[in-house]
XYZ file of C-alpha atoms in Angstrom:
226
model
C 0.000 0.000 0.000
C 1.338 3.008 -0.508
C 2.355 5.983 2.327
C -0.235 6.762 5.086
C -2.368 10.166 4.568
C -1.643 12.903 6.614
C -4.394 13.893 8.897
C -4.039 17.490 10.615
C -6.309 17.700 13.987
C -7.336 21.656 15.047
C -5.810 22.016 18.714
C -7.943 24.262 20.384
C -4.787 26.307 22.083
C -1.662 25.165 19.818
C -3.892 26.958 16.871
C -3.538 30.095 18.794
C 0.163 29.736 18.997
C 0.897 28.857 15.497
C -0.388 30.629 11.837
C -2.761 29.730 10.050
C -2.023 26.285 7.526
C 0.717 25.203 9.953
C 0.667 22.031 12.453
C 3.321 20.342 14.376
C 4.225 16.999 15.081
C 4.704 14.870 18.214
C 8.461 14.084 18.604
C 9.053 10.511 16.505
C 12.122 9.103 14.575
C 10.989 8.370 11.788
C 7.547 9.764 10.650
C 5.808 9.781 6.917
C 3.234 12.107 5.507
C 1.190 12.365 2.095
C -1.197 15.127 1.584
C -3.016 17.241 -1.271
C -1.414 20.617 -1.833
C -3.860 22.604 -3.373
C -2.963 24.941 -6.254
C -2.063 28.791 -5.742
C -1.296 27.518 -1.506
C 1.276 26.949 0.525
C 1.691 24.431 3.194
C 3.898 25.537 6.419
C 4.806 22.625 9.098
C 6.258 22.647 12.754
C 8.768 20.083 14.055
C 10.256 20.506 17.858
C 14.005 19.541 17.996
C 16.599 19.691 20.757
C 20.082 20.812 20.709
C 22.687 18.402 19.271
C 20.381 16.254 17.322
C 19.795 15.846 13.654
C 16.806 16.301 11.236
C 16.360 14.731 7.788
C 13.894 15.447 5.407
C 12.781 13.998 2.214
C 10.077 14.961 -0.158
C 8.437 14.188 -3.334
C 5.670 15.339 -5.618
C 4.083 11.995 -6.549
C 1.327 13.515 -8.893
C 0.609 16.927 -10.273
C 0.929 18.930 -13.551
C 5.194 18.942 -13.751
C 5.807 17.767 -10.654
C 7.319 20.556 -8.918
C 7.062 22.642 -5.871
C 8.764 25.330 -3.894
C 10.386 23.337 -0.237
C 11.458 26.399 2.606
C 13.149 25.199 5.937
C 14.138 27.633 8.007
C 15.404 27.878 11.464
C 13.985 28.358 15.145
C 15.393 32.246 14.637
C 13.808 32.502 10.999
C 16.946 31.967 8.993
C 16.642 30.380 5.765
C 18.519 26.905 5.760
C 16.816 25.547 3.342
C 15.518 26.481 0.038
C 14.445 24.347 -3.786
C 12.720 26.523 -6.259
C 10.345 24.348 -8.941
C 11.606 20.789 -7.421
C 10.049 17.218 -7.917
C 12.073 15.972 -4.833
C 14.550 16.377 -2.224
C 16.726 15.218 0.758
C 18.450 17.681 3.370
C 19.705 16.819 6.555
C 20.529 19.615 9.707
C 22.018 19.588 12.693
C 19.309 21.333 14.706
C 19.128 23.248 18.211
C 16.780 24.051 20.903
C 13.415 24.910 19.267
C 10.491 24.702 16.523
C 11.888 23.971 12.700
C 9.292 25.093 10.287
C 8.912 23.562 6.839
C 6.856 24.747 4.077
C 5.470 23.551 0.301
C 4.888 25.896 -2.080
C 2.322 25.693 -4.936
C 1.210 29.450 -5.173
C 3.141 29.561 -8.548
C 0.390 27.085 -10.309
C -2.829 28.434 -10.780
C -4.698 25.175 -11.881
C -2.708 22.085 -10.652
C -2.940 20.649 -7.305
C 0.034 18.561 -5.861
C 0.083 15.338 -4.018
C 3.421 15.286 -1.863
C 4.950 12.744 0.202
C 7.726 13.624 2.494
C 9.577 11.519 5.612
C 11.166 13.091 8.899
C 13.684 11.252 10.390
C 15.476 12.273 13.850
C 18.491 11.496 15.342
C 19.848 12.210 18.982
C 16.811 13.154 20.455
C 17.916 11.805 23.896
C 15.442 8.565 24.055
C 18.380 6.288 23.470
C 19.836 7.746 25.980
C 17.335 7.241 28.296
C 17.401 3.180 26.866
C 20.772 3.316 28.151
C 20.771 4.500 31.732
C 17.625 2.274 31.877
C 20.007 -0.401 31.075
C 22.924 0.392 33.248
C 20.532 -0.212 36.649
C 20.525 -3.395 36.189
C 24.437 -3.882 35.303
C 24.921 -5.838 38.344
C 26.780 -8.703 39.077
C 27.747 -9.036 35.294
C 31.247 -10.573 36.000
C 29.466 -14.041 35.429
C 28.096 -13.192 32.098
C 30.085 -14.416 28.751
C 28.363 -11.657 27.480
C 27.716 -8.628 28.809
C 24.340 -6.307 29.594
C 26.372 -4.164 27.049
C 27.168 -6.261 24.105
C 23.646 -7.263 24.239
C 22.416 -3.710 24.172
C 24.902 -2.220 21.408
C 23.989 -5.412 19.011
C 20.168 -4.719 19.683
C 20.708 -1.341 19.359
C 22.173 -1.926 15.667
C 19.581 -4.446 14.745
C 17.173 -1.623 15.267
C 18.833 0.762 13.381
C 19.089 -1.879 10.365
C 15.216 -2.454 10.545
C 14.844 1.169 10.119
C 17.011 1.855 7.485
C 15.426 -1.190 5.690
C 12.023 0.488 6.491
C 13.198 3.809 5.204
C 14.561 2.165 1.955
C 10.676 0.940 1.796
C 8.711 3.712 2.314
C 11.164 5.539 -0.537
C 10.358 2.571 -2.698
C 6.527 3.314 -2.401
C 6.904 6.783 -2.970
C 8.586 6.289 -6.282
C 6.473 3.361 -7.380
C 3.281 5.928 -6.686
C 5.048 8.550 -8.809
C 6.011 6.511 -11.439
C 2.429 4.439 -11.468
C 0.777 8.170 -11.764
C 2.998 9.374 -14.348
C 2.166 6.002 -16.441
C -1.146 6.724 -16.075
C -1.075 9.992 -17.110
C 0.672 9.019 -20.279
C -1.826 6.632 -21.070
C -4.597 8.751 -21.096
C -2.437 11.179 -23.260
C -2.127 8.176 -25.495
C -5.496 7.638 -25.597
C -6.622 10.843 -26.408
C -4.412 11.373 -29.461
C -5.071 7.873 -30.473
C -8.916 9.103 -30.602
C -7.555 12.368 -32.662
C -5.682 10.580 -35.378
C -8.421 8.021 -35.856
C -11.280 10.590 -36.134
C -9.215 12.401 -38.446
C -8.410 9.542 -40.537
C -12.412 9.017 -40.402
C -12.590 12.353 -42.136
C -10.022 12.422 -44.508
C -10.981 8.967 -46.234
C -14.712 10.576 -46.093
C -13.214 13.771 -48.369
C -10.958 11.123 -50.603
C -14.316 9.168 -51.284
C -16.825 12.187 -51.657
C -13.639 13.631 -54.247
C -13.137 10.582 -55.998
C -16.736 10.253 -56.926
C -17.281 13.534 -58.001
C -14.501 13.113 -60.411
C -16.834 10.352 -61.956
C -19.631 12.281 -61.581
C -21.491 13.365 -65.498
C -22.127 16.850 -64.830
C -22.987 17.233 -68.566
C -26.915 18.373 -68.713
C -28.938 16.208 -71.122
C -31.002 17.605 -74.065
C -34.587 17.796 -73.675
C-alpha cells in the first residue's frame, strides 16, 4: 500500500500559537506524511528539535501537472537553511538546536494544478536512546558471570534496530517512487489515448473527403437535351 495520509487535527490552544495552515508533530524518529497541496497555496509545518540532534527530510511530488514545488526550511530564529525553487524531490539533513523547525510547500506559482506530496522526517539524537541506556545500566549488576555482557547485548540490539529502520526507510522511498512513477504512467496513457482518438477521427474524415472527391470526379455533370 502506498504511504499513510496525513491527517491534521485543530488544537484548540496550539492553533492560537501557530499561523494559520501550519501544524506540528509529536516528537518521533521516523515519521511519513502524504497530503493534497492545493494549487495557488502553501503548506507551512512545525517540528520541535533539541540541541545536538539531527533532522532529515525527504520529499516528493508523486502527482501533479510537472511535478514541482517550492520546499522552505528555516530555522527556530527565521533563517533560511533551506531552500528548492520548482523541485520534484529532495533530501536535506541539519544539525538542529533548541526549538520549533518550520517547513513549508509551495504551490502558489500554479494556478490550476494541485500537488500530491509525500515527504519523511527522520530524527536522530533526540535523547530517548539515551534514556534506553541509563535504563540499562541499573541493572548492570553482578555481570562478571556473564560471557556476554548487559552491554554487548544492548549495542547489538541497538544496531539491529537501526538496520530495521534503514530497511524500512529504503521501503517507504520505494513506495513513494512506485506511486510517482504508477501516476505518471497513467497519465501518459490517457495522453495516449486521447491522441489515439484524434488521429483516428481524423483519418475518419479524410478517407470521407478522398471518397466524396473521388466520386465527383466520376460524376457526369454534362446536362442532357430535352
Amino acid at each position: 500500500m502506498g504511504p499513510r495520509p496525513l491527517l491534521l487535527v485543530p488544537l484548540g490552544c496550539l492553533a492560537l500559537l501557530l499561523p494559520p495552515g501550519a501544524a506540528e508533530f509529536s516528537p518521533s524518529l521516523d515519521s511519513d506524511f502524504t497530503f493534497t497541496l492545493p494549487a495557488g497555496r502553501k503548506e507551512c509545518f512545525y517540528q520541535p528539535m533539541r540541541k545536538e540532534a539531527s533532522l532529515e527530510l525527504e520529499y516528493q511530488v508523486l502527482d501533479g501537472a510537472g511535478l514541482d514545488v517550492d520546499f522552505h526550511l528555516l530555522s527556530p530564529k527565521g533563517e533560511t537553511l533551506v531552500f528548492d525553487e520548482r523541485k520534484s524531490d529532495g533530501v536535506h539533513t541539519v544539525e538542529t538546536e533548541d526549538g520549533d523547525y518550520m517547513f513549508c510547500f509551495d504551490n502558489t506559482f500554479s494556478t490550476i494544478s494541485e500537488k500530491v506530496i509525500f515527504f519523511e522526517l527522520i530524527l536522530d539524537n533526540m535523547g530517548e536512546d539515551g534514556q534506553d541506556e541509563e535504563d540499562w545500566k541499573k541493572y548492570v549488576t553482578g555481570t562478571d558471570l556473564l560471557d556476554m555482557k548487559l552491554e554487548d547485548i544492548l549495542e547489538s540490539i541497538n544496531s539491529v534496530k537501526a538496520r530495521l529502520s534503514k530497511s524500512v526507510q529504503i521501503q517507504t522511498l520505494l513506495r513513494a517512487f512506485e506511486a510517482r512513477d504508477r501516476n505518471i504512467q497513467e497519465s501518459n496513457f490517457d495522453r495516449v489515448n486521447f491522441w489515439s482518438m484524434v488521429n483516428l477521427g481524423v483519418m475518419v474524415v479524410v478517407s470521407a473527403v478522398q471518397v466524396y472527391m473521388l466520386k465527383s470526379l466520376f460524376e457526369d455533370k454534362r446536362k442532357s437535351r430535352t
